[in-house]
mmCIF file of C-alpha atoms in Angstrom:
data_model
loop_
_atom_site.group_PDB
_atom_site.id
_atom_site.type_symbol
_atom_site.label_atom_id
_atom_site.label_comp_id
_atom_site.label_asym_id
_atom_site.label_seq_id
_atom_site.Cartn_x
_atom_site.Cartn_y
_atom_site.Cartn_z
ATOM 1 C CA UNK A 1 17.484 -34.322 -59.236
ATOM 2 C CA UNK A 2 20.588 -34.079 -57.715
ATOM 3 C CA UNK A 3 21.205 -30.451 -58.652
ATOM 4 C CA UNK A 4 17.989 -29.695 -56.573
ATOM 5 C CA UNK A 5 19.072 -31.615 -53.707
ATOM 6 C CA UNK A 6 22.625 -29.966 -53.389
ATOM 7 C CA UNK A 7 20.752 -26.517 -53.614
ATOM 8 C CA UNK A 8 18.294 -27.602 -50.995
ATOM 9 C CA UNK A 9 21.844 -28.463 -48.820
ATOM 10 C CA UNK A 10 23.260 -25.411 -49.720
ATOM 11 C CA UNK A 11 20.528 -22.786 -48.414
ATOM 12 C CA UNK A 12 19.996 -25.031 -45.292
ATOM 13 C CA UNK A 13 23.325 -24.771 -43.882
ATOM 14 C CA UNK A 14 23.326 -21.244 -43.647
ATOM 15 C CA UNK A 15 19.451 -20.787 -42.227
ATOM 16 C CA UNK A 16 20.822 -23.744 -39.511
ATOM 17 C CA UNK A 17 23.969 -21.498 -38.919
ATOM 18 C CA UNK A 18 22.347 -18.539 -38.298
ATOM 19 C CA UNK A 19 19.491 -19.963 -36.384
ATOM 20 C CA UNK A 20 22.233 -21.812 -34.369
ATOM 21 C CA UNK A 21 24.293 -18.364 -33.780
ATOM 22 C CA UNK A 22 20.882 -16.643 -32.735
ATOM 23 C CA UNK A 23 19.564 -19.034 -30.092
ATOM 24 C CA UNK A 24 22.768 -18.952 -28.492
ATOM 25 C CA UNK A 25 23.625 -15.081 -28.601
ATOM 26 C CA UNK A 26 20.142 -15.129 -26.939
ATOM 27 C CA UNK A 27 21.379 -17.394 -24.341
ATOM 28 C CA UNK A 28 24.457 -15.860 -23.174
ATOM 29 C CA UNK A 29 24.279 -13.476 -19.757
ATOM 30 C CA UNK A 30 25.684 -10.184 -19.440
ATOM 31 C CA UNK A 31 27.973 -9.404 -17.013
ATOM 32 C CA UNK A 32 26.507 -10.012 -13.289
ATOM 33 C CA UNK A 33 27.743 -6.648 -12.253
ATOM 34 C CA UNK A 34 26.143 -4.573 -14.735
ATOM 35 C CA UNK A 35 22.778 -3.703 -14.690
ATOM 36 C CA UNK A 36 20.656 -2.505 -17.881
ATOM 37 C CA UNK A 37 17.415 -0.374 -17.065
ATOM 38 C CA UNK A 38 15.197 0.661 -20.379
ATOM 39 C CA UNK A 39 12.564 1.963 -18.002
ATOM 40 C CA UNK A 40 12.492 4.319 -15.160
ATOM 41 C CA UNK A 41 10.740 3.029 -11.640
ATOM 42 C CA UNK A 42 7.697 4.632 -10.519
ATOM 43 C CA UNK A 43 7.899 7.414 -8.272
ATOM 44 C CA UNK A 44 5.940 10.242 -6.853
ATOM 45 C CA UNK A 45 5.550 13.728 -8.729
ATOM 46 C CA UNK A 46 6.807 16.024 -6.000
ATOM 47 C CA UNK A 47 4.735 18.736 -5.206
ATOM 48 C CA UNK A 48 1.598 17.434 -7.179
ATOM 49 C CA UNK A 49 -1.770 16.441 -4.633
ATOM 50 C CA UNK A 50 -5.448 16.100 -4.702
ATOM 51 C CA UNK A 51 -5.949 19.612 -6.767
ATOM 52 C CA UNK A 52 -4.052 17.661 -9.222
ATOM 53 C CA UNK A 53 -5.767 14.417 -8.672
ATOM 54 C CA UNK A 54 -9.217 16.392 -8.729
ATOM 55 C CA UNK A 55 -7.944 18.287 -11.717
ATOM 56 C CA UNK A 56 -7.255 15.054 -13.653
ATOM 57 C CA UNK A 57 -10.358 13.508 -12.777
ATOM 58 C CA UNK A 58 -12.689 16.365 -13.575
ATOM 59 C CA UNK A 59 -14.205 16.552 -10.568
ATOM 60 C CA UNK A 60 -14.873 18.784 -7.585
ATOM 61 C CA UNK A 61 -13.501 18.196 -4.212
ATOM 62 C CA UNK A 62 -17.122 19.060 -2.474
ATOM 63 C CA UNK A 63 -17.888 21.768 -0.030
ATOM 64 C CA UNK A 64 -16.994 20.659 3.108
ATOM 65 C CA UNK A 65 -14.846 17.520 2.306
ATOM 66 C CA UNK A 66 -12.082 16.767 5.336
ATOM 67 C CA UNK A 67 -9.033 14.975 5.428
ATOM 68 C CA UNK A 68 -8.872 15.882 1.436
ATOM 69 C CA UNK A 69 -5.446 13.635 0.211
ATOM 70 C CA UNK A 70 -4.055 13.107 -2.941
ATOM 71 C CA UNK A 71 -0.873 12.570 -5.180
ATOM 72 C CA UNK A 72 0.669 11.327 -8.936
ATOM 73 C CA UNK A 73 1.899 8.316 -9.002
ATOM 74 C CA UNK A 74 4.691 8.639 -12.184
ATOM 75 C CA UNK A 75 4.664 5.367 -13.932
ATOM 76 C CA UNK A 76 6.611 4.487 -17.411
ATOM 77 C CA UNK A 77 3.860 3.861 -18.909
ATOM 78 C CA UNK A 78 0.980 6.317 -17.683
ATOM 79 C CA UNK A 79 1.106 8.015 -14.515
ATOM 80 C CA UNK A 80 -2.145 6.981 -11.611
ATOM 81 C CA UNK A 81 -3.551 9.969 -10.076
ATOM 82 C CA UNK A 82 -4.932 9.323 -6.270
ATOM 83 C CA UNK A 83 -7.770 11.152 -4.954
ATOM 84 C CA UNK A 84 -9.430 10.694 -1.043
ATOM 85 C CA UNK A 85 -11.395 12.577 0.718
ATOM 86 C CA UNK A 86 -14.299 12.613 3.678
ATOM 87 C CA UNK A 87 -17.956 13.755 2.919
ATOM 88 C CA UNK A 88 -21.260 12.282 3.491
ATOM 89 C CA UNK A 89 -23.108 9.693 2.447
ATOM 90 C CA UNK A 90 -24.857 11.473 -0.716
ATOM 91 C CA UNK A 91 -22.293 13.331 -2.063
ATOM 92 C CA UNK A 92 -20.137 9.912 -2.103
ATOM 93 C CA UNK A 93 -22.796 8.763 -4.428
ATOM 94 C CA UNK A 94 -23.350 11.778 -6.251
ATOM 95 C CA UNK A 95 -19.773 11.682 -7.395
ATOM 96 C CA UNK A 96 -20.063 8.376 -8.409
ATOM 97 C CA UNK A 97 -23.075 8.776 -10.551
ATOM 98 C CA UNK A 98 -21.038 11.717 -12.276
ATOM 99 C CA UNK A 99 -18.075 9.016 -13.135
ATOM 100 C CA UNK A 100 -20.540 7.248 -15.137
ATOM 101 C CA UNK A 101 -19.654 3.687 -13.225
ATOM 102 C CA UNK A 102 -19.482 0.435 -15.188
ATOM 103 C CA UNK A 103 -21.932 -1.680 -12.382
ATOM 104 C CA UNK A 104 -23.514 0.101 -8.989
ATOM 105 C CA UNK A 105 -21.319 0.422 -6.090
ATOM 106 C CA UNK A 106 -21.466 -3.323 -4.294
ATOM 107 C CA UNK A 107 -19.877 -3.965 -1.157
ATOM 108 C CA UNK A 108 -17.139 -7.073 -2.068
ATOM 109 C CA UNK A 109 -15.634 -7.420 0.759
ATOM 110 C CA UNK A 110 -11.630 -6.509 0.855
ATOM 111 C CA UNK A 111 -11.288 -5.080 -2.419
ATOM 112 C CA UNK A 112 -8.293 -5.768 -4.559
ATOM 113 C CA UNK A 113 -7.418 -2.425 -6.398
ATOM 114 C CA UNK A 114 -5.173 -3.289 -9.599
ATOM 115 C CA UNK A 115 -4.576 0.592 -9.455
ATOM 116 C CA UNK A 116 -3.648 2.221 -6.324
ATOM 117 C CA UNK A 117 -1.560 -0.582 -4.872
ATOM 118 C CA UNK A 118 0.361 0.881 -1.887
ATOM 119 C CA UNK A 119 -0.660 4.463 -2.996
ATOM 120 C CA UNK A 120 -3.107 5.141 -0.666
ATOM 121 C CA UNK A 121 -0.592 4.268 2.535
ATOM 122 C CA UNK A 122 1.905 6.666 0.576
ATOM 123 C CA UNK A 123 -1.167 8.934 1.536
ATOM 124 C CA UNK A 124 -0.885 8.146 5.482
ATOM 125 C CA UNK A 125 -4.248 6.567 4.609
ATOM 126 C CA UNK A 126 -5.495 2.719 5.542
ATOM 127 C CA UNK A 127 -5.930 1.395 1.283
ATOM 128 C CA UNK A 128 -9.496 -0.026 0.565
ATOM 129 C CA UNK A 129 -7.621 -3.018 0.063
ATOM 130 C CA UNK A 130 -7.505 -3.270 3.572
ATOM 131 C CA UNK A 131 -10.760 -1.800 4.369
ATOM 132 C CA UNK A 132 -13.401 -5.245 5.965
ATOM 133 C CA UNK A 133 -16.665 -3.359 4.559
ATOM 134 C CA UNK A 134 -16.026 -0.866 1.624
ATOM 135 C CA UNK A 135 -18.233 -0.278 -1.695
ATOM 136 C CA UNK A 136 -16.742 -0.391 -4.868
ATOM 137 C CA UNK A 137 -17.047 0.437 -8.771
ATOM 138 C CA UNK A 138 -14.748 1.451 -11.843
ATOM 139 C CA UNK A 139 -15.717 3.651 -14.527
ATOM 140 C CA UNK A 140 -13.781 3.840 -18.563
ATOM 141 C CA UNK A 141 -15.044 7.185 -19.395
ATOM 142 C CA UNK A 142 -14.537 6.687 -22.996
ATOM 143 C CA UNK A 143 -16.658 3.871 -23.223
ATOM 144 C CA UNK A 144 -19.249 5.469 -21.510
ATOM 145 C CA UNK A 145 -18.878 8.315 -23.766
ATOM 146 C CA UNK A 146 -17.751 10.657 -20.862
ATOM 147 C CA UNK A 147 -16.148 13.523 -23.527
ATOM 148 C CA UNK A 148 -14.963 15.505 -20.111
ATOM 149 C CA UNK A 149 -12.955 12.850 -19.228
ATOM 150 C CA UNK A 150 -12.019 11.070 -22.592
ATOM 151 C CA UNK A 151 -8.163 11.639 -21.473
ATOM 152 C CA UNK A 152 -8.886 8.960 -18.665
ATOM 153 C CA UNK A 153 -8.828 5.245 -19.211
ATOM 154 C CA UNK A 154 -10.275 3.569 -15.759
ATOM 155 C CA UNK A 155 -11.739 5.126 -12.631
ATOM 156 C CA UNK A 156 -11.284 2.795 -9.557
ATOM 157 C CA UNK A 157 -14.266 3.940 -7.089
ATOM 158 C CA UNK A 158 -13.978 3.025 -3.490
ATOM 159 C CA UNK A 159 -16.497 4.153 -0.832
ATOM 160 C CA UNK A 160 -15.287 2.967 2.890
ATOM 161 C CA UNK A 161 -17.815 3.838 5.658
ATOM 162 C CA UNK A 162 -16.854 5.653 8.711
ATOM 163 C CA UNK A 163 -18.877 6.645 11.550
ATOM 164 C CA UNK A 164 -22.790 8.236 11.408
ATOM 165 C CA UNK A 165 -23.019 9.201 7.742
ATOM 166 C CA UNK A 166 -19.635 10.141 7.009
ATOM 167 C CA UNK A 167 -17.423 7.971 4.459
ATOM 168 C CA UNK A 168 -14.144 8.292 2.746
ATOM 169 C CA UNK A 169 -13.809 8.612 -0.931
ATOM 170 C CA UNK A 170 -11.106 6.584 -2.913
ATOM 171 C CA UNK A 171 -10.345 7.131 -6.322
ATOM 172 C CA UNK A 172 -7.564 6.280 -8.224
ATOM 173 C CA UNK A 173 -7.498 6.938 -12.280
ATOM 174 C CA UNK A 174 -5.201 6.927 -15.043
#
């Protein structure tokens, strides 16, 4: 019996040292005046706009569109393509329907986008964030089965009215 317990003794020491040793390597700080980065900060792809947005998204700018704005936001983990433009009432929804949307566009107020963030002031635009009446909708093209745009995961969809029948387009995918 006592053979067993010494054993027991002997293989707990070491698993207690080396627990021991590992919770406090964790525990110790590096240097305050150096700085490890694993990941590069976002940033914007120079040079790339909405014909790259557009180009992404698999869409069309449409005929006529004004104040057509867009850029890559270059992320560590996948970069968010921005896409706005002005155009009327229908083709706003025409678009829309072509994104194969999760819901219908609803109006919810100020809209919290998890994907543009400040992208759309990048854009010299006002963000649907910010916007008191704007429509929104997301799409996941693969789980609608969207094979054009099975390279996207999520398709934020904002529609912000303007004056007469005019509106601007937001999208923002990735």
């Amino acid at each position: 019996m006592k053979s067993c317990r010494t054993a027991r003794v002997r293989l707990l020491v070491p698993a207690t040292a080396l627990a021991a040793g590992l919770t406090l390597g964790g525990c110790t700080s590096a240097p305050s005046d150096h700085v490890t980065r694993t990941v590069p900060s976002a940033g914007w792809e120079k040079g790339a706009g909405a014909p790259e947005a557009a180009a992404f998204m698999k869409i069309q700018i449409p005929q006529g569109a004004t104040e057509v704005k867009g850029a890559v936001r270059v992320q560590p983990q996948e970069n968010v393509y921005l896409l706005s433009f002005v155009t009327n009432e229908q083709t706003a929804e025409a678009i829309t329907k072509d994104l194969h949307p999760d819901y219908p566009l609803a109006v919810e107020g100020p809209s919290s986008s998890s994907l543009s963030g400040d992208g759309f002031k990048h854009l010299g635009l006002t963000p649907p964030q910010k916007l008191k009446r704007v429509r929104t909708t997301s799409a996941c093209p693969p789980c609608a089965g969207d094979s054009r745009r099975r390279h996207i995961q999520g398709i934020e969809i904002h529609i912000g009215e303007l004056s007469g029948d005019r509106v601007r387009v937001y999208l923002a995918a990735y």
